[in-house]
CSV table of C-alpha atoms and ligand atoms in Angstrom, one decimal:
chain,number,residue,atom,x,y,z
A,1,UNK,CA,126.5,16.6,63.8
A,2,UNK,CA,128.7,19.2,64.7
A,3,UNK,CA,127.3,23.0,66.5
A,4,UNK,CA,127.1,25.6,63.5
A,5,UNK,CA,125.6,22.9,61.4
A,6,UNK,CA,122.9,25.1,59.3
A,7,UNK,CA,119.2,23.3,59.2
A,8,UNK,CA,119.3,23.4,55.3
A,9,UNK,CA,122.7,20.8,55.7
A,10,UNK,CA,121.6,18.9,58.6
A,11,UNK,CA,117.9,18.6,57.3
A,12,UNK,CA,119.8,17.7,54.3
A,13,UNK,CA,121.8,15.3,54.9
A,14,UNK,CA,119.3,13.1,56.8
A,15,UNK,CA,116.8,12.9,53.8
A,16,UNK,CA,120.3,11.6,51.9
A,17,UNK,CA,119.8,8.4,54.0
A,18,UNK,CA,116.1,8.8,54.3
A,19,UNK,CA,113.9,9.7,51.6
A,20,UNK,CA,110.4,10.2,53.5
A,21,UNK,CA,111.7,13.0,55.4
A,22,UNK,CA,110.2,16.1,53.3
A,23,UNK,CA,113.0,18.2,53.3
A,24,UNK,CA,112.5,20.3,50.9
A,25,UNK,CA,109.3,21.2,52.2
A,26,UNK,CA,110.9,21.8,55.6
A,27,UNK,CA,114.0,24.0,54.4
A,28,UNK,CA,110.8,26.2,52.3
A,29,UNK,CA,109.0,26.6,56.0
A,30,UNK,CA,112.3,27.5,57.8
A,31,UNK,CA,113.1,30.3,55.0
A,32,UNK,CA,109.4,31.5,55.3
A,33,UNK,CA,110.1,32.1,59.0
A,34,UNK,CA,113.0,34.1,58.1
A,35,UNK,CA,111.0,36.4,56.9
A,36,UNK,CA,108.2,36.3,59.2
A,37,UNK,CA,111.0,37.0,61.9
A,38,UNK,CA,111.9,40.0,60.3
A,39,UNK,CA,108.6,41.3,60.3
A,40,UNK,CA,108.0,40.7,63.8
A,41,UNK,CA,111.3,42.0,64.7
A,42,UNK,CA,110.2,45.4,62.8
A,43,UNK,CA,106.8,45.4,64.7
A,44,UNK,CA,105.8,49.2,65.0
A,45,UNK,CA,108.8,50.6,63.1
A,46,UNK,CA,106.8,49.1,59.7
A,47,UNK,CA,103.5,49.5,61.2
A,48,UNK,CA,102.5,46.1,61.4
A,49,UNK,CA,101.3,46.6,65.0
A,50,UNK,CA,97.8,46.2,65.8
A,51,UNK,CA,94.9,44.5,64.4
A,52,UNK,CA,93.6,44.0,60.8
A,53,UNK,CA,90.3,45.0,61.3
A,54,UNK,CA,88.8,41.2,60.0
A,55,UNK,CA,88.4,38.1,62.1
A,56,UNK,CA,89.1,34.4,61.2
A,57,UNK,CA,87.7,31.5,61.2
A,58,UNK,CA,87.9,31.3,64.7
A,59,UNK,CA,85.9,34.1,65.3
A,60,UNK,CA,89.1,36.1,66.8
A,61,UNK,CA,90.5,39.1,65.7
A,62,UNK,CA,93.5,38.8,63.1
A,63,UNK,CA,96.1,40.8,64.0
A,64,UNK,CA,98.1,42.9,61.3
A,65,UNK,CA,101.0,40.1,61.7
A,66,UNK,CA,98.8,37.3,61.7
A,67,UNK,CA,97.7,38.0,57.8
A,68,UNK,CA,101.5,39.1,57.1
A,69,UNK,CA,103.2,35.6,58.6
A,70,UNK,CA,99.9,33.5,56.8
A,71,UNK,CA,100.8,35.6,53.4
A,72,UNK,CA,104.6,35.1,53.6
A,73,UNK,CA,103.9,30.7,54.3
A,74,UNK,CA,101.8,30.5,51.1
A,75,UNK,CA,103.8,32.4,48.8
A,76,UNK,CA,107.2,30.2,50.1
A,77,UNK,CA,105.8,27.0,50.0
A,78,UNK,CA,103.3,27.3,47.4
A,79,UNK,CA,106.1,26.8,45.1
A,80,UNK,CA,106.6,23.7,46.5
A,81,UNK,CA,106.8,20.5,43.9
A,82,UNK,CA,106.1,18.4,46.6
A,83,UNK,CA,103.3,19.9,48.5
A,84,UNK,CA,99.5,19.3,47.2
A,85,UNK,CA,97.5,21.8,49.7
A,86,UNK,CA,98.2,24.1,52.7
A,87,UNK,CA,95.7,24.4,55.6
A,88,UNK,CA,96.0,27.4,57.8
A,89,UNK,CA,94.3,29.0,61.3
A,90,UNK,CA,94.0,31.9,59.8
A,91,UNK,CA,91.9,30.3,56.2
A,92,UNK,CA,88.7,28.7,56.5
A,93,UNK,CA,89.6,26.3,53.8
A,94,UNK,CA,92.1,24.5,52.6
A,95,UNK,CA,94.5,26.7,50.0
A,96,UNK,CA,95.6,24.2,46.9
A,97,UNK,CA,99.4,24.2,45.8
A,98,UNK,CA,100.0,21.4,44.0
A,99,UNK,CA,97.8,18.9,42.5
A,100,UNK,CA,101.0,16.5,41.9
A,101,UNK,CA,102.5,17.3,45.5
A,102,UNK,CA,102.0,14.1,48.2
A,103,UNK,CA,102.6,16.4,50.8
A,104,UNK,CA,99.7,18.8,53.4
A,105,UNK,CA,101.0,21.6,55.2
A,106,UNK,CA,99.0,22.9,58.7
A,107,UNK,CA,100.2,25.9,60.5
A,108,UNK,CA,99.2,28.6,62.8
A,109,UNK,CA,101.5,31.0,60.9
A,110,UNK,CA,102.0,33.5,64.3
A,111,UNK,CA,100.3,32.0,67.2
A,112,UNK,CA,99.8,34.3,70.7
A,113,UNK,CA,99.3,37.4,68.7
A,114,UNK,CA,97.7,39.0,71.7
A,115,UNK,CA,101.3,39.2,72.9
A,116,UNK,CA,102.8,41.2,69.6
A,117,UNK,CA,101.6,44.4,70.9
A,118,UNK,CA,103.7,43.9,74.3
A,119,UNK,CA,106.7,42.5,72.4
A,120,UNK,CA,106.2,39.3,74.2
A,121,UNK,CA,107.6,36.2,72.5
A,122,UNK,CA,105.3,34.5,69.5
A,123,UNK,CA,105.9,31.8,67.1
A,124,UNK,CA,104.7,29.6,64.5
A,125,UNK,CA,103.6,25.8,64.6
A,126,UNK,CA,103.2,23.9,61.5
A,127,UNK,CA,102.7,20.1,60.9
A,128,UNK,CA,103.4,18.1,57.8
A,129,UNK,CA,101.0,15.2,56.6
A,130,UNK,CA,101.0,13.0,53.5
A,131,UNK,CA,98.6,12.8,51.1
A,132,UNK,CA,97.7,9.4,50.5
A,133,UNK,CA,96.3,9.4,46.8
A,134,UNK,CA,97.0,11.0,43.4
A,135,UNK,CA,95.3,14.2,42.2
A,136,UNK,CA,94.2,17.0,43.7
A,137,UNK,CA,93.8,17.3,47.9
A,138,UNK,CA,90.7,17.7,49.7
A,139,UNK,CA,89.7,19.4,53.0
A,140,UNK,CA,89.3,15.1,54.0
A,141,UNK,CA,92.8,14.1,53.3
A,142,UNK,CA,93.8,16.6,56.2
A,143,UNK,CA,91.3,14.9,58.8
A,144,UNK,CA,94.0,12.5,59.8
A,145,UNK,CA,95.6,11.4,63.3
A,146,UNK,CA,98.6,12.9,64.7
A,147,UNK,CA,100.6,10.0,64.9
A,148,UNK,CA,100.0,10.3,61.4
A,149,UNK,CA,102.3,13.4,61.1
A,150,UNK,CA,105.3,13.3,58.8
A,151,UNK,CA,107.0,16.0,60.4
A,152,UNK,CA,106.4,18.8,63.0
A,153,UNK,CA,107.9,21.8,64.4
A,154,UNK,CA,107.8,25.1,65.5
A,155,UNK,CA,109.9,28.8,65.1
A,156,UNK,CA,109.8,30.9,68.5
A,157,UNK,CA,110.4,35.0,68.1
A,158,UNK,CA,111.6,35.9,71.1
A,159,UNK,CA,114.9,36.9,72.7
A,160,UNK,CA,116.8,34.2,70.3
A,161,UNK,CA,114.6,33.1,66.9
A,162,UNK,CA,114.9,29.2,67.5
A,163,UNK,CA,113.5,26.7,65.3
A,164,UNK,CA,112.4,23.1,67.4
A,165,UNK,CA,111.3,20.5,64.8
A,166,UNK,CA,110.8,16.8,64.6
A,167,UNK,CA,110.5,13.9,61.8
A,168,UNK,CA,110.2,11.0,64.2
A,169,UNK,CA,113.8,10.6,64.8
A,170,UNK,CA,113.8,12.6,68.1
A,171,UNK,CA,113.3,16.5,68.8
A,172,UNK,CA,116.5,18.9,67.4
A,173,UNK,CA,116.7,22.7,68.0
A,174,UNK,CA,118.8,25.4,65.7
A,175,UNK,CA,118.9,29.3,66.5
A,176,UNK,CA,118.9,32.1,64.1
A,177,UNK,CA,122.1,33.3,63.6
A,178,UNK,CA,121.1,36.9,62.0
A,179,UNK,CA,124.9,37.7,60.8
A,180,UNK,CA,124.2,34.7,58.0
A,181,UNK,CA,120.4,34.2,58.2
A,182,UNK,CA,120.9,30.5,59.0
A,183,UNK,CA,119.6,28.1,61.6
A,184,UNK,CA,122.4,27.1,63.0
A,185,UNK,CA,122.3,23.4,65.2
A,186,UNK,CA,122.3,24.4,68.9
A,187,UNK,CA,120.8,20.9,70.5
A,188,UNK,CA,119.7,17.3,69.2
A,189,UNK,CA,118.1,14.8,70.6
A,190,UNK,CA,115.9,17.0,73.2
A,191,UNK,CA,114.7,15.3,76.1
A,192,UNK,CA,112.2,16.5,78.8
A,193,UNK,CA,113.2,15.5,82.6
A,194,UNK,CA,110.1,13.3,83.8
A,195,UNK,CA,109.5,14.6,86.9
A,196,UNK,CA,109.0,18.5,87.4
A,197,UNK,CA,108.3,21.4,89.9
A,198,UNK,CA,106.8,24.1,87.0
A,199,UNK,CA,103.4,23.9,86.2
A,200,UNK,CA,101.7,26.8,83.0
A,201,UNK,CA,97.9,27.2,82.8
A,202,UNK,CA,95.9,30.5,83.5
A,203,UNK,CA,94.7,30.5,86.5
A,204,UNK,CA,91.7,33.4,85.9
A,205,UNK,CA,89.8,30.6,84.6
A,206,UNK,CA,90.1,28.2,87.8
A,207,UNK,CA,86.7,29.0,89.2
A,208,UNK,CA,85.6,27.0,85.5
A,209,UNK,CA,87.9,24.1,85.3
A,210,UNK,CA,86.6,20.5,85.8
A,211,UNK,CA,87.7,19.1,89.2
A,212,UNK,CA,90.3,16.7,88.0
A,213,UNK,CA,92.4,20.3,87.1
A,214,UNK,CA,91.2,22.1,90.1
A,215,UNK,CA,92.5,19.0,92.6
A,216,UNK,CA,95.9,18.8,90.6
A,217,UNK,CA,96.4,22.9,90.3
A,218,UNK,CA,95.0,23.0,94.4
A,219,UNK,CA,97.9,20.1,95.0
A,220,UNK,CA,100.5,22.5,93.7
A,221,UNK,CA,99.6,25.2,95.4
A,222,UNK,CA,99.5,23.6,98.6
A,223,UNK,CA,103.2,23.5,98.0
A,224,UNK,CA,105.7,21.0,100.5
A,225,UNK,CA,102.9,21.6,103.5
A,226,UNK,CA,100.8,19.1,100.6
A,227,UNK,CA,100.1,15.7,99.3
A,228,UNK,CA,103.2,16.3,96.7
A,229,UNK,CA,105.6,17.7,99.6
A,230,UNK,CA,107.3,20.3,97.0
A,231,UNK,CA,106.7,23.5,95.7
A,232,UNK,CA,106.2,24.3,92.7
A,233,UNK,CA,106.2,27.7,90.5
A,234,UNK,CA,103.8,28.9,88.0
A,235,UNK,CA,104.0,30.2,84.5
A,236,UNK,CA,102.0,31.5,81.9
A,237,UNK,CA,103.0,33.6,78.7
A,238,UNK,CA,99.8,33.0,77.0
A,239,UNK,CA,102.1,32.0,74.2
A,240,UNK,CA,101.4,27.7,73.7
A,241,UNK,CA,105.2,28.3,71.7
A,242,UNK,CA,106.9,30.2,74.3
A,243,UNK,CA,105.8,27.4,76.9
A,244,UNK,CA,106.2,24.3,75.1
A,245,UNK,CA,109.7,26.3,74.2
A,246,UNK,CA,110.3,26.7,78.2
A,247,UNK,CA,109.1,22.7,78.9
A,248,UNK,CA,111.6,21.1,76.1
A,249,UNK,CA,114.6,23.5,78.1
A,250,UNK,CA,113.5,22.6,81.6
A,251,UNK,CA,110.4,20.5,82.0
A,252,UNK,CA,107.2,21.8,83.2
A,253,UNK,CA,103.8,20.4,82.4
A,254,UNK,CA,101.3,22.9,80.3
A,255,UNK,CA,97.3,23.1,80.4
A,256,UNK,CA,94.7,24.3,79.0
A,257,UNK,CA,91.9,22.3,79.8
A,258,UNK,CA,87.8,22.4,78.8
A,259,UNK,CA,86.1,24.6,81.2
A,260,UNK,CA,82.6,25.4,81.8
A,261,UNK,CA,82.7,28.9,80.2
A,262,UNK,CA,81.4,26.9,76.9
A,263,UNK,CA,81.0,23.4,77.8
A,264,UNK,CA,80.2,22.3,74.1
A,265,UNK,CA,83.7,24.0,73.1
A,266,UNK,CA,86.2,20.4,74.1
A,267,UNK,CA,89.1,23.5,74.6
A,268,UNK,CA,90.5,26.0,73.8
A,269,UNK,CA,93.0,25.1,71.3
A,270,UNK,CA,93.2,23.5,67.4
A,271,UNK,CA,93.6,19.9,67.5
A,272,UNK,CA,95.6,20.0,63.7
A,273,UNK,CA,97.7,22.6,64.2
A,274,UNK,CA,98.7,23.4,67.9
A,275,UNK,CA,98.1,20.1,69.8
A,276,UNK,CA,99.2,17.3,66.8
A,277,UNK,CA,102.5,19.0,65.9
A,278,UNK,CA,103.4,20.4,69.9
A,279,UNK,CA,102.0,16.6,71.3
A,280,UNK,CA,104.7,15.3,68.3
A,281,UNK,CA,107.8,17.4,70.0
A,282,UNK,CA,106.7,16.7,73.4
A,283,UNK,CA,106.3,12.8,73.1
A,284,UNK,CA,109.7,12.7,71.1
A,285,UNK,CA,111.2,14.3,73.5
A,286,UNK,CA,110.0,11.3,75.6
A,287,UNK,CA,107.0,13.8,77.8
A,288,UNK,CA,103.4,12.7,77.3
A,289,UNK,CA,100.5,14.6,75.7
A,290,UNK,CA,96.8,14.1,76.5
A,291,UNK,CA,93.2,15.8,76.2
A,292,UNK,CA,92.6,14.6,80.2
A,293,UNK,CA,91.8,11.0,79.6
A,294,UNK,CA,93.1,9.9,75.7
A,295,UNK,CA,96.7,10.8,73.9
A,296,UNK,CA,96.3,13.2,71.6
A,297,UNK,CA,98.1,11.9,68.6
A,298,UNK,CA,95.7,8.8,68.6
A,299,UNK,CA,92.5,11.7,68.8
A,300,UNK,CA,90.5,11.0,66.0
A,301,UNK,CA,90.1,14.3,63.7
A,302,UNK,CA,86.9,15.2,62.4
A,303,UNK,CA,87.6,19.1,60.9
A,304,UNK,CA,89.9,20.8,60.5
A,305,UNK,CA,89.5,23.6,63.2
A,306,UNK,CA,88.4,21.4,65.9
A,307,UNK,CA,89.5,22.4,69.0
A,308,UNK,CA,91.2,19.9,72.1
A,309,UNK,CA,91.8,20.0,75.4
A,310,UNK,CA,95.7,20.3,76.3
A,311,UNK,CA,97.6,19.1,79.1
A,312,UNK,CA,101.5,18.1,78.1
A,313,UNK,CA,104.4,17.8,79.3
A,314,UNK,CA,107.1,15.7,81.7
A,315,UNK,CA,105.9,12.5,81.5
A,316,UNK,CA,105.1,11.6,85.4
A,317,UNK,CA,103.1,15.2,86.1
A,318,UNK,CA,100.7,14.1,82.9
A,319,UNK,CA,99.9,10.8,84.0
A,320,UNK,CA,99.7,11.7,87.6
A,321,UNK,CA,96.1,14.6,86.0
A,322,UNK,CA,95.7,11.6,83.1
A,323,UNK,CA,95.2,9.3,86.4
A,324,UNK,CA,92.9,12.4,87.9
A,325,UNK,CA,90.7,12.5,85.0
A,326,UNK,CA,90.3,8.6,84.8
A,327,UNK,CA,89.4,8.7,88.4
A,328,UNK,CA,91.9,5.9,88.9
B,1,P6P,P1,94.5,32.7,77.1
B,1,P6P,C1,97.2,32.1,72.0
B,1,P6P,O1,96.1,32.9,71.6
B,1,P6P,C2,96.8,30.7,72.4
B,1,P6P,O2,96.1,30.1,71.3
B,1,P6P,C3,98.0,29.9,72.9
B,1,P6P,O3,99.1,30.2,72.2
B,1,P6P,C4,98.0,30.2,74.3
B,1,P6P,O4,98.6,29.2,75.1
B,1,P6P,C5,96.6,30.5,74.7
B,1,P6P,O5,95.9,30.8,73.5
B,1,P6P,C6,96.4,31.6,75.6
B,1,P6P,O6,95.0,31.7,76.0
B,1,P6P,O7,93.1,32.4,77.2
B,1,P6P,O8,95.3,32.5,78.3
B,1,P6P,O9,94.7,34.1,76.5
């Protein structure tokens, strides 16, 4: 299709010819991130800045935004005929919509809050599952794999408000044009150079990693003078959106590893609804995804907030720390 192709049509169009892609679902997610743009975009000027005052389920503090972007996601796609329950960072448990609905929603409605304050880009990540049997959902019919996923995708609020999403049938990326308030088709068919000279993890915590990070990280560093006889550069926004964003434009390879700060923690971040939907977009866009040693989409899930070990990204630099971990 054609540049200037809105999301609604092109979305559209595809479920025309293909009626398991939840469309409807997906055009109610991209409107909801309309708005949630706009409030980010106001920031101070409404006096969203700053935080809540509450924590979540995490045990992190919500930010004013964070509440605002979860609010604005319920109330969109609560309307939703098709959609049977919502499951949310921000909620402990799972929110009903509607008991006839086959479809689950996950999101993180604005992950890398810490950067709203510093107007540093944020997004939100949200996953679509079916539900596989009549009546009302449970917390149980969420616990599923994400090669599972029906659909997956993310909005990025930064200098351009993009939306990246995927059904399956490869990784497609629209921009916000703000004259008409429509995604408009920039990209299709994303795909993520194998090979890569970028590498994104914070490096404060390298005195904790596990010595399959620490040799690969070490390697890089070392530069052409090393075993990989290149150099690379570094980047880290603290943002998973804003560098998965940076990876599907350019390559790169993203971590965030377990590390001994709390070794029964597996990582850092949610398995449901940061590493499922992001290892979707990064393996359709033909990179790899792992925890270290297993691909993430094939990860068992056993609730809902678990948390995983990252590493993603082009393809060769993931197998290459994959190989690391398995020692091979
Ligand atoms: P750190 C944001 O809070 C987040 O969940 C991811 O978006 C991001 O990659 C990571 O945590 C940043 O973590 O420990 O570097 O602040």
């Amino acid at each position: 299709m054609s540049q200037g192709t809105t999301f609604t049509q092109y979305i559209s169009a595809l479920a025309a010819k293909d009626s398991s892609i939840p469309s409807s679902l997906l055009i109610s997610v991209s409107n909801a991130c309309k708005l949630i743009a706009k409030q980010v975009e106001q920031g101070a000027l409404a006096g969203i800045i700053g935080s809540a005052g509450s924590g979540n389920v995490q045990g992190e503090t919500q930010q004013k935004l964070d509440i605002i972007s979860n609010d604005i996601l319920l109330q969109a796609c609560g309307k939703e005929a098709s959609l049977a329950a919502m499951a949310s960072e921000e909620m402990e448990t799972i929110y009903p919509a509607n008991a006839q609905g086959n479809l689950l929603l996950l999101f993180d409605p604005l992950d890398g809050s810490s950067n709203i304050d510093v107007n540093v880009s944020i997004g939100t990540i949200f996953s679509i599952l079916k539900k596989n049997h009549a009546g009302p959902a449970t917390e149980q019919d969420f616990l599923q794999s994400g090669k599972d996923q029906l659909a997956a995708g993310y909005v990025v609020y930064g200098p351009q408000t993009s939306l990246v999403y995927t059904t399956g049938q490869g990784v497609h990326m629209f921009t916000l044009d703000h004259e008409t308030n429509e995604f408009l088709l920039i990209k299709e068919n994303v795909q993520i150079s194998p090979d890569t000279k970028e590498f994104a993890i914070n490096m404060s915590n390298m005195r904790h990693w596990d010595q399959p990070v620490r040799r690969y990280v070490d390697e890089c560093l070392a530069g052409v003078e090393g075993s990989r006889k290149k150099d690379f550069n570094m980047r880290w926004i603290a943002s998973m959106v804003a560098d998965v964003h940076r990876i599907l434009c350019r390559g790169g390879v993203f971590m965030y590893p377990w590390d001994k700060r709390d070794p029964s923690k597996p990582g850092k971040l949610r398995l449901m609804y940061e590493a499922n939907p992001m290892s979707f977009l990064i393996e359709q866009a033909g990179g790899a995804s792992v925890n270290g040693k297993e691909r993430i989409l094939g990860l068992p899930s056993e609730k809902l907030h678990q948390r995983v070990s990252v590493v993603l990204g082009s393809k060769n630099e993931v197998e290459l720390i994959q190989k690391y971990h398995l020692g091979t």
